[in-house]
């Protein structure tokens, strides 16, 4: 995956900086859909002088290149996902955990919908994760 990332950067005329590689690597290896701030905290451990603005720009660039997707939902900062396959998300309304899910049924979204030219879709399913459900259960 990192090799294809480096190749895509070269094709786009982007420098292959250690910080840029670190941002992508952290996002790629994270399954919790981190915020930019969480990615920044991890990159900072390797490169203490990296700026938050650099991480923001890098994540935006990854999104523009199709190497990351933004996962947004109410009441939370944007989170990011390096899994760019078509998939959906389970979101815990208590702790904010996000999990990828794949559904067999496809939703037929027209190319144009109420004046919008559609580019894709993602379904967010809200509920309580197993850990939060367990915490919510009354003790007997």
PDB file of C-alpha atoms in Angstrom:
ATOM      1  CA  UNK A   1       0.000   0.000   0.000  1.00  0.00           C
ATOM      2  CA  UNK A   2       2.761   2.471   0.859  1.00  0.00           C
ATOM      3  CA  UNK A   3       4.440   1.781  -2.477  1.00  0.00           C
ATOM      4  CA  UNK A   4       1.281   2.677  -4.399  1.00  0.00           C
ATOM      5  CA  UNK A   5       0.878   5.790  -2.214  1.00  0.00           C
ATOM      6  CA  UNK A   6       4.415   6.913  -3.063  1.00  0.00           C
ATOM      7  CA  UNK A   7       3.805   6.247  -6.749  1.00  0.00           C
ATOM      8  CA  UNK A   8       0.537   8.232  -6.675  1.00  0.00           C
ATOM      9  CA  UNK A   9       2.338  11.148  -5.005  1.00  0.00           C
ATOM     10  CA  UNK A  10       5.046  11.107  -7.676  1.00  0.00           C
ATOM     11  CA  UNK A  11       2.419  11.023 -10.431  1.00  0.00           C
ATOM     12  CA  UNK A  12       0.717  14.040  -8.821  1.00  0.00           C
ATOM     13  CA  UNK A  13       4.041  15.892  -8.555  1.00  0.00           C
ATOM     14  CA  UNK A  14       4.053  15.828  -4.750  1.00  0.00           C
ATOM     15  CA  UNK A  15       7.206  15.538  -2.688  1.00  0.00           C
ATOM     16  CA  UNK A  16       7.595  12.322  -0.724  1.00  0.00           C
ATOM     17  CA  UNK A  17       8.254  13.765   2.722  1.00  0.00           C
ATOM     18  CA  UNK A  18       8.656  11.602   5.825  1.00  0.00           C
ATOM     19  CA  UNK A  19       5.772  13.492   7.456  1.00  0.00           C
ATOM     20  CA  UNK A  20       3.456  12.869   4.494  1.00  0.00           C
ATOM     21  CA  UNK A  21       4.339   9.172   4.509  1.00  0.00           C
ATOM     22  CA  UNK A  22       3.801   9.025   8.290  1.00  0.00           C
ATOM     23  CA  UNK A  23       0.336  10.611   8.033  1.00  0.00           C
ATOM     24  CA  UNK A  24      -0.736   8.101   5.403  1.00  0.00           C
ATOM     25  CA  UNK A  25       0.822   5.171   7.247  1.00  0.00           C
ATOM     26  CA  UNK A  26      -0.962   6.110  10.495  1.00  0.00           C
ATOM     27  CA  UNK A  27      -4.267   6.515   8.692  1.00  0.00           C
ATOM     28  CA  UNK A  28      -3.764   3.252   6.815  1.00  0.00           C
ATOM     29  CA  UNK A  29      -2.996   1.300   9.991  1.00  0.00           C
ATOM     30  CA  UNK A  30      -5.783   2.859  12.039  1.00  0.00           C
ATOM     31  CA  UNK A  31      -9.141   1.147  12.189  1.00  0.00           C
ATOM     32  CA  UNK A  32     -10.791   3.686  14.499  1.00  0.00           C
ATOM     33  CA  UNK A  33     -11.280   6.428  11.887  1.00  0.00           C
ATOM     34  CA  UNK A  34      -9.097   9.062  13.616  1.00  0.00           C
ATOM     35  CA  UNK A  35      -9.556  12.816  13.610  1.00  0.00           C
ATOM     36  CA  UNK A  36      -6.817  15.019  12.166  1.00  0.00           C
ATOM     37  CA  UNK A  37      -5.840  15.901  15.737  1.00  0.00           C
ATOM     38  CA  UNK A  38      -5.408  12.214  16.618  1.00  0.00           C
ATOM     39  CA  UNK A  39      -3.294  11.657  13.502  1.00  0.00           C
ATOM     40  CA  UNK A  40      -1.237  14.726  14.447  1.00  0.00           C
ATOM     41  CA  UNK A  41      -0.562  13.357  17.949  1.00  0.00           C
ATOM     42  CA  UNK A  42       0.765  10.119  16.441  1.00  0.00           C
ATOM     43  CA  UNK A  43       2.898  11.857  13.792  1.00  0.00           C
ATOM     44  CA  UNK A  44       4.313  14.190  16.448  1.00  0.00           C
ATOM     45  CA  UNK A  45       5.744  11.169  18.301  1.00  0.00           C
ATOM     46  CA  UNK A  46       7.933  10.455  15.257  1.00  0.00           C
ATOM     47  CA  UNK A  47       8.464  14.030  14.054  1.00  0.00           C
ATOM     48  CA  UNK A  48       8.179  16.405  17.042  1.00  0.00           C
ATOM     49  CA  UNK A  49       8.414  19.541  14.916  1.00  0.00           C
ATOM     50  CA  UNK A  50       5.545  18.713  12.561  1.00  0.00           C
ATOM     51  CA  UNK A  51       2.736  21.260  12.626  1.00  0.00           C
ATOM     52  CA  UNK A  52      -0.974  20.593  12.909  1.00  0.00           C
ATOM     53  CA  UNK A  53      -1.438  22.648   9.712  1.00  0.00           C
ATOM     54  CA  UNK A  54       0.871  20.248   7.835  1.00  0.00           C
ATOM     55  CA  UNK A  55      -1.188  17.273   8.981  1.00  0.00           C
ATOM     56  CA  UNK A  56      -4.435  19.026   7.981  1.00  0.00           C
ATOM     57  CA  UNK A  57      -3.056  19.835   4.523  1.00  0.00           C
ATOM     58  CA  UNK A  58      -1.763  16.285   4.099  1.00  0.00           C
ATOM     59  CA  UNK A  59      -5.108  14.724   5.048  1.00  0.00           C
ATOM     60  CA  UNK A  60      -6.914  17.098   2.661  1.00  0.00           C
ATOM     61  CA  UNK A  61      -4.470  16.124  -0.098  1.00  0.00           C
ATOM     62  CA  UNK A  62      -5.036  12.425   0.608  1.00  0.00           C
ATOM     63  CA  UNK A  63      -8.770  13.007   0.360  1.00  0.00           C
ATOM     64  CA  UNK A  64      -8.413  14.895  -2.948  1.00  0.00           C
ATOM     65  CA  UNK A  65      -6.243  12.069  -4.322  1.00  0.00           C
ATOM     66  CA  UNK A  66      -8.872   9.491  -3.361  1.00  0.00           C
ATOM     67  CA  UNK A  67      -6.582   7.849  -0.784  1.00  0.00           C
ATOM     68  CA  UNK A  68      -8.770   8.754   2.207  1.00  0.00           C
ATOM     69  CA  UNK A  69     -12.432   9.443   2.886  1.00  0.00           C
ATOM     70  CA  UNK A  70     -13.967  11.842   5.353  1.00  0.00           C
ATOM     71  CA  UNK A  71     -16.481  10.288   7.735  1.00  0.00           C
ATOM     72  CA  UNK A  72     -18.766  12.945   9.199  1.00  0.00           C
ATOM     73  CA  UNK A  73     -21.616  12.614  11.607  1.00  0.00           C
ATOM     74  CA  UNK A  74     -23.514  14.913  13.943  1.00  0.00           C
ATOM     75  CA  UNK A  75     -21.830  16.145  17.081  1.00  0.00           C
ATOM     76  CA  UNK A  76     -18.303  15.117  16.178  1.00  0.00           C
ATOM     77  CA  UNK A  77     -15.163  16.281  14.432  1.00  0.00           C
ATOM     78  CA  UNK A  78     -14.594  14.849  10.979  1.00  0.00           C
ATOM     79  CA  UNK A  79     -12.898  11.480  11.075  1.00  0.00           C
ATOM     80  CA  UNK A  80     -10.887   9.884   8.281  1.00  0.00           C
ATOM     81  CA  UNK A  81     -10.707   6.462   6.734  1.00  0.00           C
ATOM     82  CA  UNK A  82      -7.991   5.090   4.439  1.00  0.00           C
ATOM     83  CA  UNK A  83     -10.403   2.349   3.373  1.00  0.00           C
ATOM     84  CA  UNK A  84     -11.740   3.836   0.154  1.00  0.00           C
ATOM     85  CA  UNK A  85     -13.709   0.733  -0.869  1.00  0.00           C
ATOM     86  CA  UNK A  86     -17.474   1.197  -1.015  1.00  0.00           C
ATOM     87  CA  UNK A  87     -18.650   0.545   2.523  1.00  0.00           C
ATOM     88  CA  UNK A  88     -20.765   1.991   5.310  1.00  0.00           C
ATOM     89  CA  UNK A  89     -20.298   2.729   9.004  1.00  0.00           C
ATOM     90  CA  UNK A  90     -21.713   1.681  12.349  1.00  0.00           C
ATOM     91  CA  UNK A  91     -21.389   4.608  14.761  1.00  0.00           C
ATOM     92  CA  UNK A  92     -21.810   4.348  18.528  1.00  0.00           C
ATOM     93  CA  UNK A  93     -23.843   7.300  19.817  1.00  0.00           C
ATOM     94  CA  UNK A  94     -22.292   6.905  23.264  1.00  0.00           C
ATOM     95  CA  UNK A  95     -18.524   6.551  22.782  1.00  0.00           C
ATOM     96  CA  UNK A  96     -18.209   7.603  19.119  1.00  0.00           C
ATOM     97  CA  UNK A  97     -16.624   4.329  17.949  1.00  0.00           C
ATOM     98  CA  UNK A  98     -16.885   3.793  14.198  1.00  0.00           C
ATOM     99  CA  UNK A  99     -16.744   0.418  12.495  1.00  0.00           C
ATOM    100  CA  UNK A 100     -16.778  -0.383   8.803  1.00  0.00           C
ATOM    101  CA  UNK A 101     -19.604  -2.555   7.520  1.00  0.00           C
ATOM    102  CA  UNK A 102     -20.273  -4.016   4.109  1.00  0.00           C
ATOM    103  CA  UNK A 103     -23.808  -4.646   2.949  1.00  0.00           C
ATOM    104  CA  UNK A 104     -24.879  -7.054   0.227  1.00  0.00           C
ATOM    105  CA  UNK A 105     -27.646  -4.791  -1.014  1.00  0.00           C
ATOM    106  CA  UNK A 106     -26.649  -1.834  -3.150  1.00  0.00           C
ATOM    107  CA  UNK A 107     -28.614   1.385  -2.982  1.00  0.00           C
ATOM    108  CA  UNK A 108     -29.410   2.645  -6.450  1.00  0.00           C
ATOM    109  CA  UNK A 109     -28.493   6.332  -6.316  1.00  0.00           C
ATOM    110  CA  UNK A 110     -29.267   8.214  -9.536  1.00  0.00           C
ATOM    111  CA  UNK A 111     -26.574  10.318 -11.242  1.00  0.00           C
ATOM    112  CA  UNK A 112     -28.661  13.372 -10.455  1.00  0.00           C
ATOM    113  CA  UNK A 113     -30.857  13.682  -7.394  1.00  0.00           C
ATOM    114  CA  UNK A 114     -32.983  16.774  -6.699  1.00  0.00           C
ATOM    115  CA  UNK A 115     -30.589  18.961  -8.666  1.00  0.00           C
ATOM    116  CA  UNK A 116     -27.435  17.443  -7.137  1.00  0.00           C
ATOM    117  CA  UNK A 117     -24.911  15.660  -9.309  1.00  0.00           C
ATOM    118  CA  UNK A 118     -24.117  12.653  -7.147  1.00  0.00           C
ATOM    119  CA  UNK A 119     -20.550  11.452  -6.587  1.00  0.00           C
ATOM    120  CA  UNK A 120     -21.129   8.570  -4.203  1.00  0.00           C
ATOM    121  CA  UNK A 121     -22.756   7.697  -0.929  1.00  0.00           C
ATOM    122  CA  UNK A 122     -22.127   6.259   2.503  1.00  0.00           C
ATOM    123  CA  UNK A 123     -24.706   5.091   5.010  1.00  0.00           C
ATOM    124  CA  UNK A 124     -24.144   5.758   8.714  1.00  0.00           C
ATOM    125  CA  UNK A 125     -25.999   3.436  11.088  1.00  0.00           C
ATOM    126  CA  UNK A 126     -26.253   4.774  14.648  1.00  0.00           C
ATOM    127  CA  UNK A 127     -26.631   2.769  17.824  1.00  0.00           C
ATOM    128  CA  UNK A 128     -24.745   1.443  20.850  1.00  0.00           C
ATOM    129  CA  UNK A 129     -21.595  -0.637  20.469  1.00  0.00           C
ATOM    130  CA  UNK A 130     -21.327  -3.872  22.490  1.00  0.00           C
ATOM    131  CA  UNK A 131     -19.158  -2.221  25.172  1.00  0.00           C
ATOM    132  CA  UNK A 132     -21.568   0.684  25.686  1.00  0.00           C
ATOM    133  CA  UNK A 133     -24.571  -1.691  25.687  1.00  0.00           C
ATOM    134  CA  UNK A 134     -22.871  -3.711  28.412  1.00  0.00           C
ATOM    135  CA  UNK A 135     -22.194  -0.584  30.481  1.00  0.00           C
ATOM    136  CA  UNK A 136     -25.841   0.467  30.087  1.00  0.00           C
ATOM    137  CA  UNK A 137     -27.161  -2.846  31.411  1.00  0.00           C
ATOM    138  CA  UNK A 138     -28.272  -2.617  35.048  1.00  0.00           C
ATOM    139  CA  UNK A 139     -26.191  -4.735  37.437  1.00  0.00           C
ATOM    140  CA  UNK A 140     -28.036  -7.608  39.060  1.00  0.00           C
TER     141      UNK A 140
END
